[in-house]
Amino acid sequence: MNFYVNGFMYSEDEKKIVLIKKNTPEWQRGLFNGIGGSIEAGESPEEAIVREFEEETGV
């Protein structure tokens, strides 16, 4: 069984949010989503969301 994380980053005043614009798969092209992905073996959900943010946003 696979487990996943999905997270959102807000500005301090909570008026802005970081989303990604999907390019793949084709049926999701142009849609927006939070940051997330699979939890790797031996990784906590907290570690996974930090890794996913770094991989997908560079932040």
mmCIF file of N, CA and C in Angstrom:
data_model
loop_
_atom_site.group_PDB
_atom_site.id
_atom_site.type_symbol
_atom_site.label_atom_id
_atom_site.label_comp_id
_atom_site.label_asym_id
_atom_site.label_seq_id
_atom_site.Cartn_x
_atom_site.Cartn_y
_atom_site.Cartn_z
ATOM 1 N N MET A 1 0.848 -1.176 0.000
ATOM 2 C CA MET A 1 0.000 0.000 0.000
ATOM 3 C C MET A 1 0.895 1.241 0.000
ATOM 4 N N ASN A 2 0.566 2.197 -0.852
ATOM 5 C CA ASN A 2 1.306 3.457 -0.911
ATOM 6 C C ASN A 2 0.600 4.519 -0.080
ATOM 7 N N PHE A 3 1.393 5.383 0.540
ATOM 8 C CA PHE A 3 0.862 6.509 1.297
ATOM 9 C C PHE A 3 1.379 7.793 0.679
ATOM 10 N N TYR A 4 0.577 8.848 0.766
ATOM 11 C CA TYR A 4 0.896 10.114 0.120
ATOM 12 C C TYR A 4 0.705 11.277 1.084
ATOM 13 N N VAL A 5 1.373 12.382 0.770
ATOM 14 C CA VAL A 5 1.188 13.636 1.497
ATOM 15 C C VAL A 5 0.780 14.708 0.496
ATOM 16 N N ASN A 6 0.057 15.703 0.985
ATOM 17 C CA ASN A 6 -0.317 16.859 0.178
ATOM 18 C C ASN A 6 -0.354 18.046 1.121
ATOM 19 N N GLY A 7 0.301 19.127 0.740
ATOM 20 C CA GLY A 7 0.379 20.276 1.632
ATOM 21 C C GLY A 7 0.238 21.585 0.890
ATOM 22 N N PHE A 8 0.045 22.634 1.659
ATOM 23 C CA PHE A 8 -0.122 23.975 1.115
ATOM 24 C C PHE A 8 0.742 24.939 1.906
ATOM 25 N N MET A 9 1.318 25.914 1.225
ATOM 26 C CA MET A 9 2.125 26.943 1.874
ATOM 27 C C MET A 9 1.381 28.267 1.726
ATOM 28 N N TYR A 10 1.155 28.922 2.864
ATOM 29 C CA TYR A 10 0.445 30.195 2.896
ATOM 30 C C TYR A 10 1.400 31.313 3.280
ATOM 31 N N SER A 11 1.071 32.542 2.837
ATOM 32 C CA SER A 11 1.799 33.714 3.327
ATOM 33 C C SER A 11 1.405 33.934 4.785
ATOM 34 N N GLU A 12 2.209 34.693 5.504
ATOM 35 C CA GLU A 12 1.927 34.911 6.931
ATOM 36 C C GLU A 12 0.554 35.532 7.162
ATOM 37 N N ASP A 13 0.108 36.393 6.248
ATOM 38 C CA ASP A 13 -1.210 37.013 6.414
ATOM 39 C C ASP A 13 -2.338 36.136 5.856
ATOM 40 N N GLU A 14 -1.981 34.951 5.349
ATOM 41 C CA GLU A 14 -2.925 33.967 4.807
ATOM 42 C C GLU A 14 -3.730 34.503 3.632
ATOM 43 N N LYS A 15 -3.166 35.461 2.901
ATOM 44 C CA LYS A 15 -3.849 36.009 1.727
ATOM 45 C C LYS A 15 -3.313 35.420 0.423
ATOM 46 N N LYS A 16 -2.194 34.703 0.506
ATOM 47 C CA LYS A 16 -1.598 34.086 -0.680
ATOM 48 C C LYS A 16 -1.286 32.630 -0.371
ATOM 49 N N ILE A 17 -1.350 31.814 -1.414
ATOM 50 C CA ILE A 17 -1.078 30.384 -1.270
ATOM 51 C C ILE A 17 -0.214 29.927 -2.443
ATOM 52 N N VAL A 18 0.704 29.003 -2.181
ATOM 53 C CA VAL A 18 1.546 28.439 -3.233
ATOM 54 C C VAL A 18 0.853 27.201 -3.786
ATOM 55 N N LEU A 19 0.628 27.199 -5.094
ATOM 56 C CA LEU A 19 0.078 26.044 -5.797
ATOM 57 C C LEU A 19 0.983 25.732 -6.980
ATOM 58 N N ILE A 20 0.892 24.521 -7.502
ATOM 59 C CA ILE A 20 1.612 24.194 -8.722
ATOM 60 C C ILE A 20 0.609 24.023 -9.851
ATOM 61 N N LYS A 21 1.014 24.401 -11.050
ATOM 62 C CA LYS A 21 0.184 24.208 -12.233
ATOM 63 C C LYS A 21 0.645 22.927 -12.907
ATOM 64 N N LYS A 22 -0.257 21.990 -13.058
ATOM 65 C CA LYS A 22 0.072 20.664 -13.574
ATOM 66 C C LYS A 22 0.310 20.698 -15.089
ATOM 67 N N ASN A 23 1.329 19.958 -15.528
ATOM 68 C CA ASN A 23 1.575 19.744 -16.953
ATOM 69 C C ASN A 23 1.294 18.304 -17.351
ATOM 70 N N THR A 24 1.484 17.398 -16.403
ATOM 71 C CA THR A 24 1.226 15.983 -16.650
ATOM 72 C C THR A 24 0.488 15.414 -15.448
ATOM 73 N N PRO A 25 -0.268 14.370 -15.610
ATOM 74 C CA PRO A 25 -0.639 13.735 -16.865
ATOM 75 C C PRO A 25 -1.514 14.655 -17.719
ATOM 76 N N GLU A 26 -1.687 14.286 -18.955
ATOM 77 C CA GLU A 26 -2.408 15.124 -19.922
ATOM 78 C C GLU A 26 -3.775 15.580 -19.400
ATOM 79 N N TRP A 27 -4.504 14.672 -18.745
ATOM 80 C CA TRP A 27 -5.856 15.023 -18.295
ATOM 81 C C TRP A 27 -5.849 16.043 -17.159
ATOM 82 N N GLN A 28 -4.676 16.280 -16.523
ATOM 83 C CA GLN A 28 -4.565 17.285 -15.459
ATOM 84 C C GLN A 28 -3.900 18.572 -15.941
ATOM 85 N N ARG A 29 -3.463 18.612 -17.197
ATOM 86 C CA ARG A 29 -2.753 19.776 -17.718
ATOM 87 C C ARG A 29 -3.582 21.044 -17.514
ATOM 88 N N GLY A 30 -2.934 22.062 -16.925
ATOM 89 C CA GLY A 30 -3.585 23.348 -16.694
ATOM 90 C C GLY A 30 -4.302 23.455 -15.357
ATOM 91 N N LEU A 31 -4.434 22.341 -14.624
ATOM 92 C CA LEU A 31 -5.085 22.373 -13.316
ATOM 93 C C LEU A 31 -4.075 22.763 -12.239
ATOM 94 N N PHE A 32 -4.565 23.285 -11.136
ATOM 95 C CA PHE A 32 -3.706 23.673 -10.020
ATOM 96 C C PHE A 32 -3.881 22.687 -8.872
ATOM 97 N N ASN A 33 -2.804 22.508 -8.101
ATOM 98 C CA ASN A 33 -2.835 21.543 -7.003
ATOM 99 C C ASN A 33 -1.887 22.008 -5.907
ATOM 100 N N GLY A 34 -2.063 21.444 -4.724
ATOM 101 C CA GLY A 34 -1.095 21.643 -3.655
ATOM 102 C C GLY A 34 0.158 20.836 -3.960
ATOM 103 N N ILE A 35 1.122 20.902 -3.079
ATOM 104 C CA ILE A 35 2.376 20.181 -3.241
ATOM 105 C C ILE A 35 2.245 18.826 -2.559
ATOM 106 N N GLY A 36 2.768 17.777 -3.173
ATOM 107 C CA GLY A 36 2.700 16.480 -2.517
ATOM 108 C C GLY A 36 3.233 15.357 -3.361
ATOM 109 N N GLY A 37 3.167 14.163 -2.795
ATOM 110 C CA GLY A 37 3.634 12.970 -3.480
ATOM 111 C C GLY A 37 3.729 11.801 -2.527
ATOM 112 N N SER A 38 4.410 10.768 -2.969
ATOM 113 C CA SER A 38 4.534 9.530 -2.198
ATOM 114 C C SER A 38 5.452 9.691 -0.995
ATOM 115 N N ILE A 39 5.107 8.981 0.069
ATOM 116 C CA ILE A 39 5.991 8.873 1.232
ATOM 117 C C ILE A 39 6.932 7.710 0.947
ATOM 118 N N GLU A 40 8.240 7.976 0.986
ATOM 119 C CA GLU A 40 9.225 6.939 0.704
ATOM 120 C C GLU A 40 9.433 6.041 1.921
ATOM 121 N N ALA A 41 9.933 4.833 1.675
ATOM 122 C CA ALA A 41 10.183 3.863 2.749
ATOM 123 C C ALA A 41 11.080 4.473 3.815
ATOM 124 N N GLY A 42 10.671 4.338 5.087
ATOM 125 C CA GLY A 42 11.455 4.843 6.207
ATOM 126 C C GLY A 42 11.318 6.332 6.449
ATOM 127 N N GLU A 43 10.450 6.997 5.711
ATOM 128 C CA GLU A 43 10.280 8.449 5.805
ATOM 129 C C GLU A 43 8.991 8.770 6.558
ATOM 130 N N SER A 44 9.033 9.765 7.426
ATOM 131 C CA SER A 44 7.815 10.198 8.116
ATOM 132 C C SER A 44 7.016 11.098 7.173
ATOM 133 N N PRO A 45 5.714 11.271 7.431
ATOM 134 C CA PRO A 45 4.936 12.195 6.613
ATOM 135 C C PRO A 45 5.520 13.611 6.626
ATOM 136 N N GLU A 46 6.029 14.045 7.777
ATOM 137 C CA GLU A 46 6.621 15.389 7.873
ATOM 138 C C GLU A 46 7.865 15.502 6.992
ATOM 139 N N GLU A 47 8.697 14.472 7.004
ATOM 140 C CA GLU A 47 9.886 14.469 6.145
ATOM 141 C C GLU A 47 9.485 14.450 4.672
ATOM 142 N N ALA A 48 8.444 13.694 4.360
ATOM 143 C CA ALA A 48 7.990 13.582 2.974
ATOM 144 C C ALA A 48 7.485 14.917 2.437
ATOM 145 N N ILE A 49 6.703 15.650 3.229
ATOM 146 C CA ILE A 49 6.163 16.909 2.714
ATOM 147 C C ILE A 49 7.263 17.944 2.549
ATOM 148 N N VAL A 50 8.247 17.947 3.445
ATOM 149 C CA VAL A 50 9.388 18.861 3.293
ATOM 150 C C VAL A 50 10.149 18.519 2.011
ATOM 151 N N ARG A 51 10.415 17.237 1.788
ATOM 152 C CA ARG A 51 11.124 16.805 0.580
ATOM 153 C C ARG A 51 10.342 17.175 -0.672
ATOM 154 N N GLU A 52 9.030 16.924 -0.659
ATOM 155 C CA GLU A 52 8.204 17.238 -1.823
ATOM 156 C C GLU A 52 8.202 18.739 -2.125
ATOM 157 N N PHE A 53 8.112 19.579 -1.082
ATOM 158 C CA PHE A 53 8.177 21.028 -1.303
ATOM 159 C C PHE A 53 9.499 21.409 -1.947
ATOM 160 N N GLU A 54 10.604 20.835 -1.453
ATOM 161 C CA GLU A 54 11.918 21.145 -2.022
ATOM 162 C C GLU A 54 12.000 20.688 -3.473
ATOM 163 N N GLU A 55 11.525 19.470 -3.760
ATOM 164 C CA GLU A 55 11.591 18.929 -5.121
ATOM 165 C C GLU A 55 10.718 19.713 -6.096
ATOM 166 N N GLU A 56 9.518 20.075 -5.678
ATOM 167 C CA GLU A 56 8.557 20.666 -6.603
ATOM 168 C C GLU A 56 8.621 22.182 -6.693
ATOM 169 N N THR A 57 9.180 22.836 -5.673
ATOM 170 C CA THR A 57 9.197 24.307 -5.692
ATOM 171 C C THR A 57 10.589 24.906 -5.554
ATOM 172 N N GLY A 58 11.546 24.140 -5.053
ATOM 173 C CA GLY A 58 12.870 24.685 -4.792
ATOM 174 C C GLY A 58 12.938 25.485 -3.503
ATOM 175 N N VAL A 59 11.847 25.490 -2.717
ATOM 176 C CA VAL A 59 11.784 26.244 -1.457
ATOM 177 C C VAL A 59 12.177 25.343 -0.308
#
